Amino acid sequence: MGIEIEDKFDVPPDFEVPDLTGLAEATGPKSFQLVALYYDTPDLRLAARGVTLRRRRGGSDPGWHLKLPQARGVRQEITHPLTRTKAVPDELAELVRAYTRGAELGVVAELATRRSVTVLSDGDKRLVEIADDRVKGTSFLGDEPLVVRWREVEAELLDGDERLLAKVGKRLRKAGATPSAAASKLAKLLEPPATPRAALDADTAGHTVLGYLSGQVTALLSQDPRVRRAEEGGVHRMRVAARRLRSALKAFKSVVPDTGELQEELQWFGTVLGEVRDLEVIRARYGDELAALPPELVIGPIRTRLCDDLAEREREGYDRIRDELSGDRYYALLHALDALVAEPKLGKAAAGPAADTLRDVAAANWARVTKAYDTAQAIADPEQREIAMHDVRKAAKRARYTAEALKPTLGKPMSRLAKLAEAVQEVLGTHQDGVVAQERLLAEAGRAREAGEDTFTYGVLVGLERATAERAHEEFPGVWAETCEAVRSLL
């Protein structure tokens, strides 16, 4: 697995790769013959999302390559050894299920490439690779194979920095190369359809909200392969995307109404991811705390219980997540999200001016925060008041997500509001996390005590967590007062 960062250029048949003297030591060109079969569904579900899956022979890295988009010019590449058969390896087919959703993968194209490679180096360090490709592409989608020929140049970042990549690109453009509009060779050959999205007037509230929802659907989908591989941060980012979607559907219900069922499914999916995410967070938290303690204070097999045992529970949790990611309910959720973006049911507010309509939404969502706070403070019982303050945290998170969604349209005021809401969310979260961490520690200490283990270090950690929670509790009134005063000047 690696990250591929490259710039692609279209060039005429008589193009000459320019002299790269002065940028770094140049070696080459060295020639290769590459033949790659590309796999997709008949309706190009992978290509429509910028995903490519190929089986390639020749060159320095023969094998199966799955490329997942991260940003323009940046893709995550997952490799698998070349197999004797041309059937897609199960491991790779699993990673694209969010896109195929049960549709069969088959060969849709073949690319035969004569590649001439020049490498820029600094001693033994390979910095940038420039590949001059003469391509013969064959599409198998029609009744008869369609053959297209072209030439292109790719400049791929290896161990250099992006400034060097930019300098290479500048020289290529001066020599007559033009940045390619296609994200990949396959996209150039097949011209896959764009992901459907409803067309709305640019200055309307509906356009802004739909653009945000579309971005979060893409974010959720992009994390699916990473969650299946249990990559660090994948579950967190996927869960955040689900939460942002649900929050936006709640906040913008006047723009996109009647989404209650979809919100419930997003809540279910967040719960599916929540077990592993909570375990990740608490294991990392305890690990950091134990690492910071003097060795003489770490007594007994506490690391096994708080780190190794939790890691095993994470692995079991990932197995349950993978089961859900291959289930009909998950696929139905993805279909519903696609439909939301492509053919949304819009309310009257969707046609309203974006600035006026959405500023009111932002103000209403902050009002929910203050209402939740007033409700909590009116509760006499301290324990019940603390429980109610959790609603303040959730309202602040929704206000933050709403403001972040509106930053592209409403600018700096929403950026400021998002940061203010996040400050409230963070300090309440620090307190709540400290309370939960204490409860977990006490439960683990009880199990350790039953096993005859020394529980001294558990007590030390409980003390640290209690101090953290109390410090956040003491800080909150000041943060709240400053935040309310600042928000009044924004809304």
Coordinates of C-alpha atoms in Angstrom, one line a residue:
M1 CA 0.0 0.0 0.0
G2 CA 1.2 3.5 -0.8
I3 CA 0.2 7.0 -1.7
E4 CA 0.5 8.0 -5.3
I5 CA 1.0 11.7 -6.0
E6 CA 1.4 12.5 -9.7
D7 CA 0.7 15.2 -12.3
K8 CA -0.6 14.0 -15.7
F9 CA -0.1 15.8 -19.0
D10 CA -1.5 15.4 -22.5
V11 CA 1.2 15.8 -25.2
P12 CA 1.3 15.7 -29.0
P13 CA 2.7 12.7 -30.9
D14 CA 6.0 14.6 -31.6
F15 CA 6.5 15.8 -28.0
E16 CA 10.0 15.7 -26.7
V17 CA 10.7 15.4 -22.9
P18 CA 12.6 18.6 -22.1
D19 CA 16.1 18.8 -20.5
L20 CA 15.7 18.4 -16.8
T21 CA 19.3 19.5 -16.0
G22 CA 19.6 21.5 -12.8
L23 CA 16.6 20.0 -11.1
A24 CA 18.4 16.9 -9.9
E25 CA 20.5 14.1 -11.3
A26 CA 18.6 12.5 -14.2
T27 CA 19.0 8.8 -15.2
G28 CA 17.3 7.2 -18.2
P29 CA 15.3 7.0 -20.2
K30 CA 14.6 3.3 -19.6
S31 CA 11.9 1.6 -21.6
F32 CA 9.2 -0.9 -20.6
Q33 CA 6.3 -2.6 -22.2
L34 CA 3.2 -2.8 -20.0
V35 CA -0.1 -4.6 -20.6
A36 CA -3.0 -4.0 -18.2
L37 CA -6.5 -5.3 -18.0
Y38 CA -8.9 -3.0 -16.2
Y39 CA -11.9 -4.3 -14.3
D40 CA -15.2 -2.6 -13.5
T41 CA -19.0 -3.2 -13.5
P42 CA -20.8 -3.0 -16.9
D43 CA -22.0 0.5 -15.9
L44 CA -18.6 1.6 -14.7
R45 CA -19.4 2.1 -11.1
L46 CA -15.7 2.2 -10.1
A47 CA -14.6 4.6 -12.8
A48 CA -17.5 7.0 -12.0
R49 CA -16.0 7.4 -8.5
G50 CA -12.4 7.7 -9.8
V51 CA -11.5 4.1 -8.6
T52 CA -9.3 1.9 -10.9
L53 CA -8.6 -1.8 -10.5
R54 CA -6.2 -3.5 -12.9
R55 CA -4.1 -6.5 -13.5
R56 CA -0.8 -5.5 -15.1
R57 CA 2.1 -7.4 -16.6
G58 CA 5.5 -5.9 -17.4
G59 CA 7.5 -3.1 -15.8
S60 CA 9.0 -3.0 -12.3
D61 CA 5.8 -3.6 -10.4
P62 CA 3.7 -6.3 -12.2
G63 CA 0.6 -7.4 -10.3
W64 CA -2.8 -6.2 -9.3
H65 CA -3.3 -2.5 -8.4
L66 CA -6.3 -0.9 -6.8
K67 CA -6.2 2.9 -6.8
L68 CA -8.5 4.9 -4.6
P69 CA -8.8 8.7 -5.0
Q70 CA -7.9 10.9 -2.0
A71 CA -7.6 14.3 -3.8
R72 CA -6.9 15.6 -7.2
G73 CA -3.6 14.0 -8.3
V74 CA -3.4 11.9 -5.1
R75 CA -4.5 8.3 -4.9
Q76 CA -4.0 5.5 -2.4
E77 CA -2.6 2.4 -4.2
I78 CA -3.1 -1.1 -2.8
T79 CA -1.2 -3.9 -4.5
H80 CA -1.5 -7.6 -4.7
P81 CA 0.8 -10.2 -6.3
L82 CA 0.2 -11.2 -9.9
T83 CA -2.1 -14.3 -10.0
R84 CA -2.2 -17.0 -12.6
T85 CA -5.9 -16.5 -13.2
K86 CA -7.5 -13.3 -14.4
A87 CA -10.2 -13.4 -11.7
V88 CA -10.1 -10.5 -9.3
P89 CA -8.6 -11.6 -6.0
D90 CA -11.2 -11.8 -3.2
E91 CA -9.2 -9.3 -1.1
L92 CA -9.5 -6.6 -3.7
A93 CA -13.1 -7.4 -4.7
E94 CA -13.9 -6.9 -1.0
L95 CA -12.4 -3.4 -0.9
V96 CA -14.7 -2.1 -3.7
R97 CA -18.0 -3.5 -2.5
A98 CA -19.2 -0.1 -1.5
Y99 CA -19.0 0.8 -5.2
T100 CA -20.0 -2.4 -6.9
R101 CA -22.8 -3.3 -4.4
G102 CA -23.2 -6.8 -5.7
A103 CA -22.7 -6.1 -9.4
E104 CA -20.2 -8.4 -11.1
L105 CA -16.7 -7.2 -11.9
G106 CA -15.3 -8.0 -15.4
V107 CA -12.7 -6.8 -17.9
V108 CA -13.8 -3.5 -19.5
A109 CA -10.6 -2.4 -21.1
E110 CA -7.0 -3.2 -22.0
L111 CA -4.2 -0.7 -22.1
A112 CA -0.9 -1.6 -23.8
T113 CA 1.7 1.1 -23.0
R114 CA 5.2 1.7 -24.3
R115 CA 6.7 3.5 -21.3
S116 CA 10.0 5.5 -21.3
V117 CA 11.1 6.4 -17.8
T118 CA 13.4 9.1 -16.6
V119 CA 14.2 9.3 -12.9
L120 CA 15.4 12.4 -11.0
S121 CA 17.6 11.4 -8.0
D122 CA 19.8 12.7 -5.3
G123 CA 22.4 10.0 -4.8
D124 CA 20.5 6.8 -4.0
K125 CA 17.3 8.7 -3.3
R126 CA 14.8 8.6 -6.1
L127 CA 12.9 11.9 -6.1
V128 CA 10.6 12.1 -9.1
E129 CA 9.8 9.7 -12.0
I130 CA 8.8 11.0 -15.4
A131 CA 7.0 8.5 -17.5
D132 CA 6.5 9.2 -21.3
D133 CA 3.7 6.8 -22.3
R134 CA 2.5 5.8 -25.8
V135 CA -0.8 4.1 -25.1
K136 CA -3.0 1.8 -27.1
G137 CA -6.4 1.6 -25.3
T138 CA -9.0 -1.0 -26.2
S139 CA -12.5 -0.7 -24.8
F140 CA -14.7 -3.8 -24.6
L141 CA -17.9 -2.0 -23.6
G142 CA -19.6 -1.9 -27.0
D143 CA -20.6 -4.5 -29.5
E144 CA -17.2 -4.4 -31.0
P145 CA -13.8 -3.5 -29.4
L146 CA -12.9 0.2 -29.8
V147 CA -9.3 1.1 -30.1
V148 CA -7.9 4.5 -29.2
R149 CA -4.2 5.6 -29.3
W150 CA -2.6 8.6 -27.5
R151 CA 0.5 9.8 -25.8
E152 CA 0.8 11.3 -22.3
V153 CA 3.4 12.1 -19.7
E154 CA 3.2 11.5 -15.9
A155 CA 5.4 13.1 -13.3
E156 CA 5.1 11.0 -10.1
L157 CA 6.5 12.1 -6.8
L158 CA 8.7 9.4 -5.1
D159 CA 10.9 10.6 -2.2
G160 CA 11.2 14.2 -3.3
D161 CA 9.0 17.2 -2.3
E162 CA 6.1 18.8 -4.1
R163 CA 8.2 21.8 -5.0
L164 CA 10.4 19.7 -7.2
L165 CA 7.3 18.1 -8.7
A166 CA 6.0 21.6 -9.5
K167 CA 9.3 22.5 -11.2
V168 CA 9.1 19.4 -13.4
G169 CA 5.6 20.3 -14.3
K170 CA 6.6 23.8 -15.3
R171 CA 9.3 22.5 -17.7
L172 CA 6.9 20.0 -19.2
R173 CA 4.3 22.8 -19.8
K174 CA 7.0 25.0 -21.4
A175 CA 7.8 22.1 -23.8
G176 CA 4.2 21.9 -24.9
A177 CA 2.5 19.6 -22.4
T178 CA -1.0 20.5 -21.1
P179 CA -2.5 19.3 -17.8
S180 CA -4.8 16.3 -18.5
A181 CA -8.4 16.7 -17.7
A182 CA -8.7 12.9 -17.2
A183 CA -7.8 11.5 -13.8
S184 CA -6.4 8.3 -15.3
K185 CA -5.7 6.5 -18.5
L186 CA -8.9 4.5 -18.1
A187 CA -11.0 7.6 -17.7
K188 CA -9.5 9.0 -20.9
L189 CA -10.4 5.9 -22.8
L190 CA -13.9 5.1 -21.3
E191 CA -15.1 8.6 -20.3
P192 CA -17.2 7.3 -17.4
P193 CA -20.4 9.1 -16.5
A194 CA -20.2 11.6 -13.7
T195 CA -21.8 10.7 -10.4
P196 CA -25.4 12.0 -10.7
R197 CA -26.2 15.2 -8.8
A198 CA -29.2 17.4 -9.0
A199 CA -28.6 20.7 -10.8
L200 CA -29.7 23.8 -8.8
D201 CA -29.1 27.5 -9.2
A202 CA -25.7 28.4 -7.7
D203 CA -27.0 31.2 -5.4
T204 CA -29.7 29.2 -3.8
A205 CA -29.8 27.5 -0.4
G206 CA -30.5 24.2 -2.0
H207 CA -27.2 24.4 -4.1
T208 CA -25.1 25.0 -1.0
V209 CA -26.8 22.3 1.1
L210 CA -26.7 19.7 -1.7
G211 CA -23.0 20.4 -2.3
Y212 CA -22.2 19.8 1.3
L213 CA -24.2 16.6 1.4
S214 CA -22.6 15.4 -1.8
G215 CA -19.1 16.0 -0.3
Q216 CA -20.0 14.0 2.9
V217 CA -21.3 11.1 0.9
T218 CA -18.1 11.0 -1.0
A219 CA -16.1 11.2 2.2
L220 CA -18.1 8.3 3.7
L221 CA -17.6 6.1 0.6
S222 CA -13.9 6.9 0.4
Q223 CA -13.3 5.5 3.9
D224 CA -15.1 2.2 3.2
P225 CA -12.0 0.3 1.9
R226 CA -9.8 1.8 4.7
V227 CA -12.3 0.6 7.3
R228 CA -12.3 -2.9 5.8
R229 CA -8.5 -2.9 6.0
A230 CA -8.7 -1.6 9.6
E231 CA -6.5 1.3 8.7
E232 CA -5.8 3.9 11.4
G233 CA -8.3 6.7 11.4
G234 CA -10.6 5.1 8.9
V235 CA -13.4 4.3 11.3
H236 CA -13.2 7.8 12.8
R237 CA -13.4 9.6 9.5
M238 CA -16.2 7.4 8.3
R239 CA -18.2 7.9 11.5
V240 CA -17.7 11.6 11.3
A241 CA -19.0 11.7 7.7
A242 CA -22.1 9.8 8.9
R243 CA -22.6 12.1 11.8
R244 CA -22.1 15.2 9.6
L245 CA -24.7 13.9 7.1
R246 CA -27.2 13.2 9.9
S247 CA -26.6 16.6 11.5
A248 CA -27.0 18.4 8.2
L249 CA -30.3 16.6 7.5
K250 CA -31.5 17.7 10.9
A251 CA -30.2 21.3 10.5
F252 CA -31.4 21.8 7.0
K253 CA -34.8 20.1 7.2
S254 CA -36.4 23.2 5.6
V255 CA -34.2 22.7 2.6
V256 CA -34.3 18.9 2.4
P257 CA -37.4 17.7 4.2
D258 CA -38.7 14.3 5.1
T259 CA -35.4 12.5 5.8
G260 CA -36.3 11.0 9.1
E261 CA -35.9 7.4 7.9
L262 CA -32.5 8.2 6.4
Q263 CA -31.4 9.9 9.6
E264 CA -32.3 6.8 11.5
E265 CA -30.2 4.7 9.2
L266 CA -27.3 7.0 9.6
Q267 CA -27.7 6.8 13.3
W268 CA -27.7 3.0 13.1
F269 CA -24.5 3.1 11.0
G270 CA -22.8 5.4 13.4
T271 CA -23.6 2.9 16.1
V272 CA -22.1 0.1 14.0
L273 CA -18.8 2.1 13.8
G274 CA -19.0 3.4 17.4
E275 CA -17.9 0.3 19.3
V276 CA -14.5 0.1 17.5
R277 CA -14.0 3.9 17.6
D278 CA -14.6 4.1 21.3
L279 CA -12.2 1.2 21.9
E280 CA -9.6 2.9 19.7
V281 CA -9.9 6.2 21.7
I282 CA -9.8 4.7 25.1
R283 CA -7.0 2.3 24.3
A284 CA -4.8 5.1 23.0
R285 CA -5.8 7.2 26.0
Y286 CA -4.7 4.6 28.5
G287 CA -1.6 3.8 26.5
D288 CA -0.5 7.4 26.5
E289 CA -1.2 7.7 30.3
L290 CA 0.7 4.6 31.1
A291 CA 3.7 5.6 28.9
A292 CA 3.9 9.0 30.8
L293 CA 4.0 7.3 34.3
P294 CA 7.3 6.6 36.0
P295 CA 8.0 2.9 35.6
E296 CA 7.8 2.3 39.4
L297 CA 4.1 3.4 39.3
V298 CA 3.2 0.8 36.7
I299 CA 2.5 -2.3 38.7
G300 CA 1.1 -5.6 37.5
P301 CA -0.2 -6.7 34.0
I302 CA -2.2 -3.5 33.6
R303 CA -0.9 -2.9 30.1
T304 CA -2.2 -6.3 29.1
R305 CA -5.7 -5.5 30.4
L306 CA -5.9 -1.9 29.2
C307 CA -4.0 -2.2 25.9
D308 CA -3.7 -5.7 24.6
D309 CA -7.1 -6.9 25.7
L310 CA -8.8 -3.8 24.3
A311 CA -6.9 -4.3 21.0
E312 CA -8.3 -7.8 20.8
R313 CA -11.8 -6.5 21.3
E314 CA -11.1 -3.9 18.5
R315 CA -10.2 -6.8 16.2
E316 CA -13.4 -8.6 17.0
G317 CA -15.3 -5.3 16.5
Y318 CA -13.8 -4.9 13.1
D319 CA -15.1 -8.3 12.1
R320 CA -18.6 -7.2 13.1
I321 CA -18.2 -4.0 11.1
R322 CA -17.1 -6.0 8.0
D323 CA -20.1 -8.1 8.3
E324 CA -22.3 -5.1 8.2
L325 CA -20.4 -3.5 5.4
S326 CA -21.3 -6.5 3.2
G327 CA -24.9 -6.5 4.2
D328 CA -28.1 -5.4 2.4
R329 CA -28.9 -2.8 5.0
Y330 CA -25.6 -0.9 4.4
Y331 CA -26.0 -1.1 0.6
A332 CA -29.6 0.2 1.0
L333 CA -28.2 3.2 3.0
L334 CA -25.6 3.9 0.2
H335 CA -28.4 3.8 -2.4
A336 CA -30.5 6.2 -0.3
L337 CA -27.5 8.6 0.0
D338 CA -26.9 8.4 -3.8
A339 CA -30.6 9.2 -4.4
L340 CA -30.5 12.1 -1.9
V341 CA -27.7 13.7 -4.0
A342 CA -29.1 12.8 -7.4
E343 CA -32.8 13.4 -6.9
P344 CA -33.5 15.2 -3.6
K345 CA -36.9 16.1 -2.4
L346 CA -36.5 19.8 -1.8
G347 CA -38.5 22.2 0.4
K348 CA -39.5 25.7 -0.3
A349 CA -36.4 27.1 1.4
A350 CA -34.2 25.4 -1.1
A351 CA -35.0 28.1 -3.7
G352 CA -34.3 30.9 -1.3
P353 CA -31.2 33.1 -1.4
A354 CA -28.4 31.1 0.2
A355 CA -27.0 33.9 2.3
D356 CA -30.2 34.9 4.0
T357 CA -31.8 31.5 4.3
L358 CA -28.8 29.7 5.7
R359 CA -27.7 32.4 8.1
D360 CA -31.1 31.9 9.8
V361 CA -30.4 28.2 10.0
A362 CA -27.1 28.8 11.6
A363 CA -28.7 31.2 14.2
A364 CA -31.4 28.7 14.9
N365 CA -28.9 25.9 15.6
W366 CA -26.9 28.0 18.0
A367 CA -30.2 28.9 19.7
R368 CA -30.6 25.1 20.3
V369 CA -27.3 25.2 22.2
T370 CA -28.3 28.0 24.5
K371 CA -31.8 26.4 25.1
A372 CA -30.2 23.1 26.0
Y373 CA -27.8 24.9 28.4
D374 CA -30.7 26.8 30.1
T375 CA -32.6 23.5 30.5
A376 CA -29.6 21.8 32.1
Q377 CA -28.9 24.6 34.5
A378 CA -32.5 24.6 35.7
I379 CA -32.1 21.0 37.0
A380 CA -31.5 21.0 40.7
D381 CA -30.1 17.5 41.0
P382 CA -26.3 17.6 40.1
E383 CA -26.2 14.2 38.6
Q384 CA -29.2 14.8 36.4
R385 CA -27.8 18.2 35.5
E386 CA -24.5 16.6 34.3
I387 CA -26.5 14.1 32.1
A388 CA -28.4 17.1 30.6
M389 CA -25.1 18.8 29.8
H390 CA -24.4 16.0 27.4
D391 CA -27.3 17.4 25.3
V392 CA -25.5 20.8 25.3
R393 CA -22.4 19.0 23.9
K394 CA -24.5 17.3 21.2
A395 CA -26.2 20.6 20.3
A396 CA -22.8 22.4 20.1
K397 CA -21.5 19.7 17.8
R398 CA -24.5 20.1 15.5
A399 CA -24.0 23.9 15.5
R400 CA -20.4 23.4 14.6
Y401 CA -21.1 21.1 11.7
T402 CA -23.8 23.4 10.4
A403 CA -21.4 26.4 10.5
E404 CA -18.7 24.4 8.8
A405 CA -21.2 23.4 6.0
L406 CA -21.9 27.1 5.5
K407 CA -18.3 28.4 5.4
P408 CA -18.0 28.3 1.6
T409 CA -21.1 30.4 1.2
L410 CA -21.1 32.7 4.3
G411 CA -17.4 33.0 4.8
K412 CA -15.5 34.1 8.0
P413 CA -18.5 34.5 10.3
M414 CA -19.3 30.8 9.9
S415 CA -15.7 29.9 10.3
R416 CA -15.6 31.8 13.6
L417 CA -18.9 30.3 14.7
A418 CA -17.7 26.8 14.0
K419 CA -14.6 27.4 16.2
L420 CA -16.6 28.8 19.0
A421 CA -19.1 25.9 19.0
E422 CA -16.1 23.5 18.8
A423 CA -14.6 25.1 21.9
V424 CA -17.8 24.4 23.9
Q425 CA -18.0 20.9 22.5
E426 CA -14.3 20.2 23.3
V427 CA -14.4 21.3 27.0
L428 CA -17.7 19.4 27.6
G429 CA -16.2 16.4 25.8
T430 CA -13.1 16.5 27.9
H431 CA -15.2 16.3 31.0
Q432 CA -17.4 13.6 29.7
D433 CA -14.5 11.5 28.4
G434 CA -12.8 11.8 31.8
V435 CA -15.9 10.5 33.6
V436 CA -16.3 7.6 31.2
A437 CA -12.6 6.7 31.4
Q438 CA -12.9 6.6 35.2
E439 CA -15.9 4.2 35.0
R440 CA -14.0 1.9 32.6
L441 CA -11.0 1.9 34.8
L442 CA -13.0 1.0 37.9
A443 CA -14.6 -1.8 36.0
E444 CA -11.2 -3.1 34.8
A445 CA -9.8 -2.7 38.3
G446 CA -12.6 -4.9 39.7
R447 CA -11.8 -7.6 37.2
A448 CA -8.1 -7.4 38.0
R449 CA -8.8 -7.6 41.7
E450 CA -10.9 -10.7 41.2
A451 CA -7.9 -12.2 39.4
G452 CA -5.6 -11.4 42.3
E453 CA -3.7 -8.6 40.6
D454 CA -2.4 -5.5 42.1
T455 CA -4.7 -2.6 41.3
F456 CA -2.5 0.3 42.5
T457 CA -1.9 1.7 39.0
Y458 CA -5.6 1.7 38.3
G459 CA -6.0 4.1 41.2
V460 CA -3.3 6.3 39.8
L461 CA -5.0 6.5 36.4
V462 CA -8.4 7.1 38.0
G463 CA -6.9 10.1 39.9
L464 CA -5.5 11.5 36.7
E465 CA -8.8 11.1 34.9
R466 CA -10.7 12.7 37.8
A467 CA -8.3 15.7 37.8
T468 CA -8.8 16.1 34.0
A469 CA -12.6 16.0 34.3
E470 CA -12.7 18.4 37.2
R471 CA -10.4 20.8 35.4
A472 CA -12.7 20.9 32.4
H473 CA -15.7 21.3 34.6
E474 CA -14.1 24.3 36.2
E475 CA -13.1 25.8 32.9
F476 CA -16.5 25.5 31.3
P477 CA -18.3 28.6 32.8
G478 CA -15.6 30.9 31.5
V479 CA -15.6 29.3 28.1
W480 CA -19.4 29.4 27.9
A481 CA -19.5 33.1 28.9
E482 CA -16.8 34.1 26.3
T483 CA -18.4 32.0 23.6
C484 CA -21.9 33.5 24.1
E485 CA -20.5 37.0 24.0
A486 CA -18.6 36.3 20.8
V487 CA -21.6 34.6 19.1
R488 CA -23.8 37.6 19.8
S489 CA -21.6 39.7 17.6
L490 CA -21.8 37.2 14.8
L491 CA -25.5 36.3 14.6

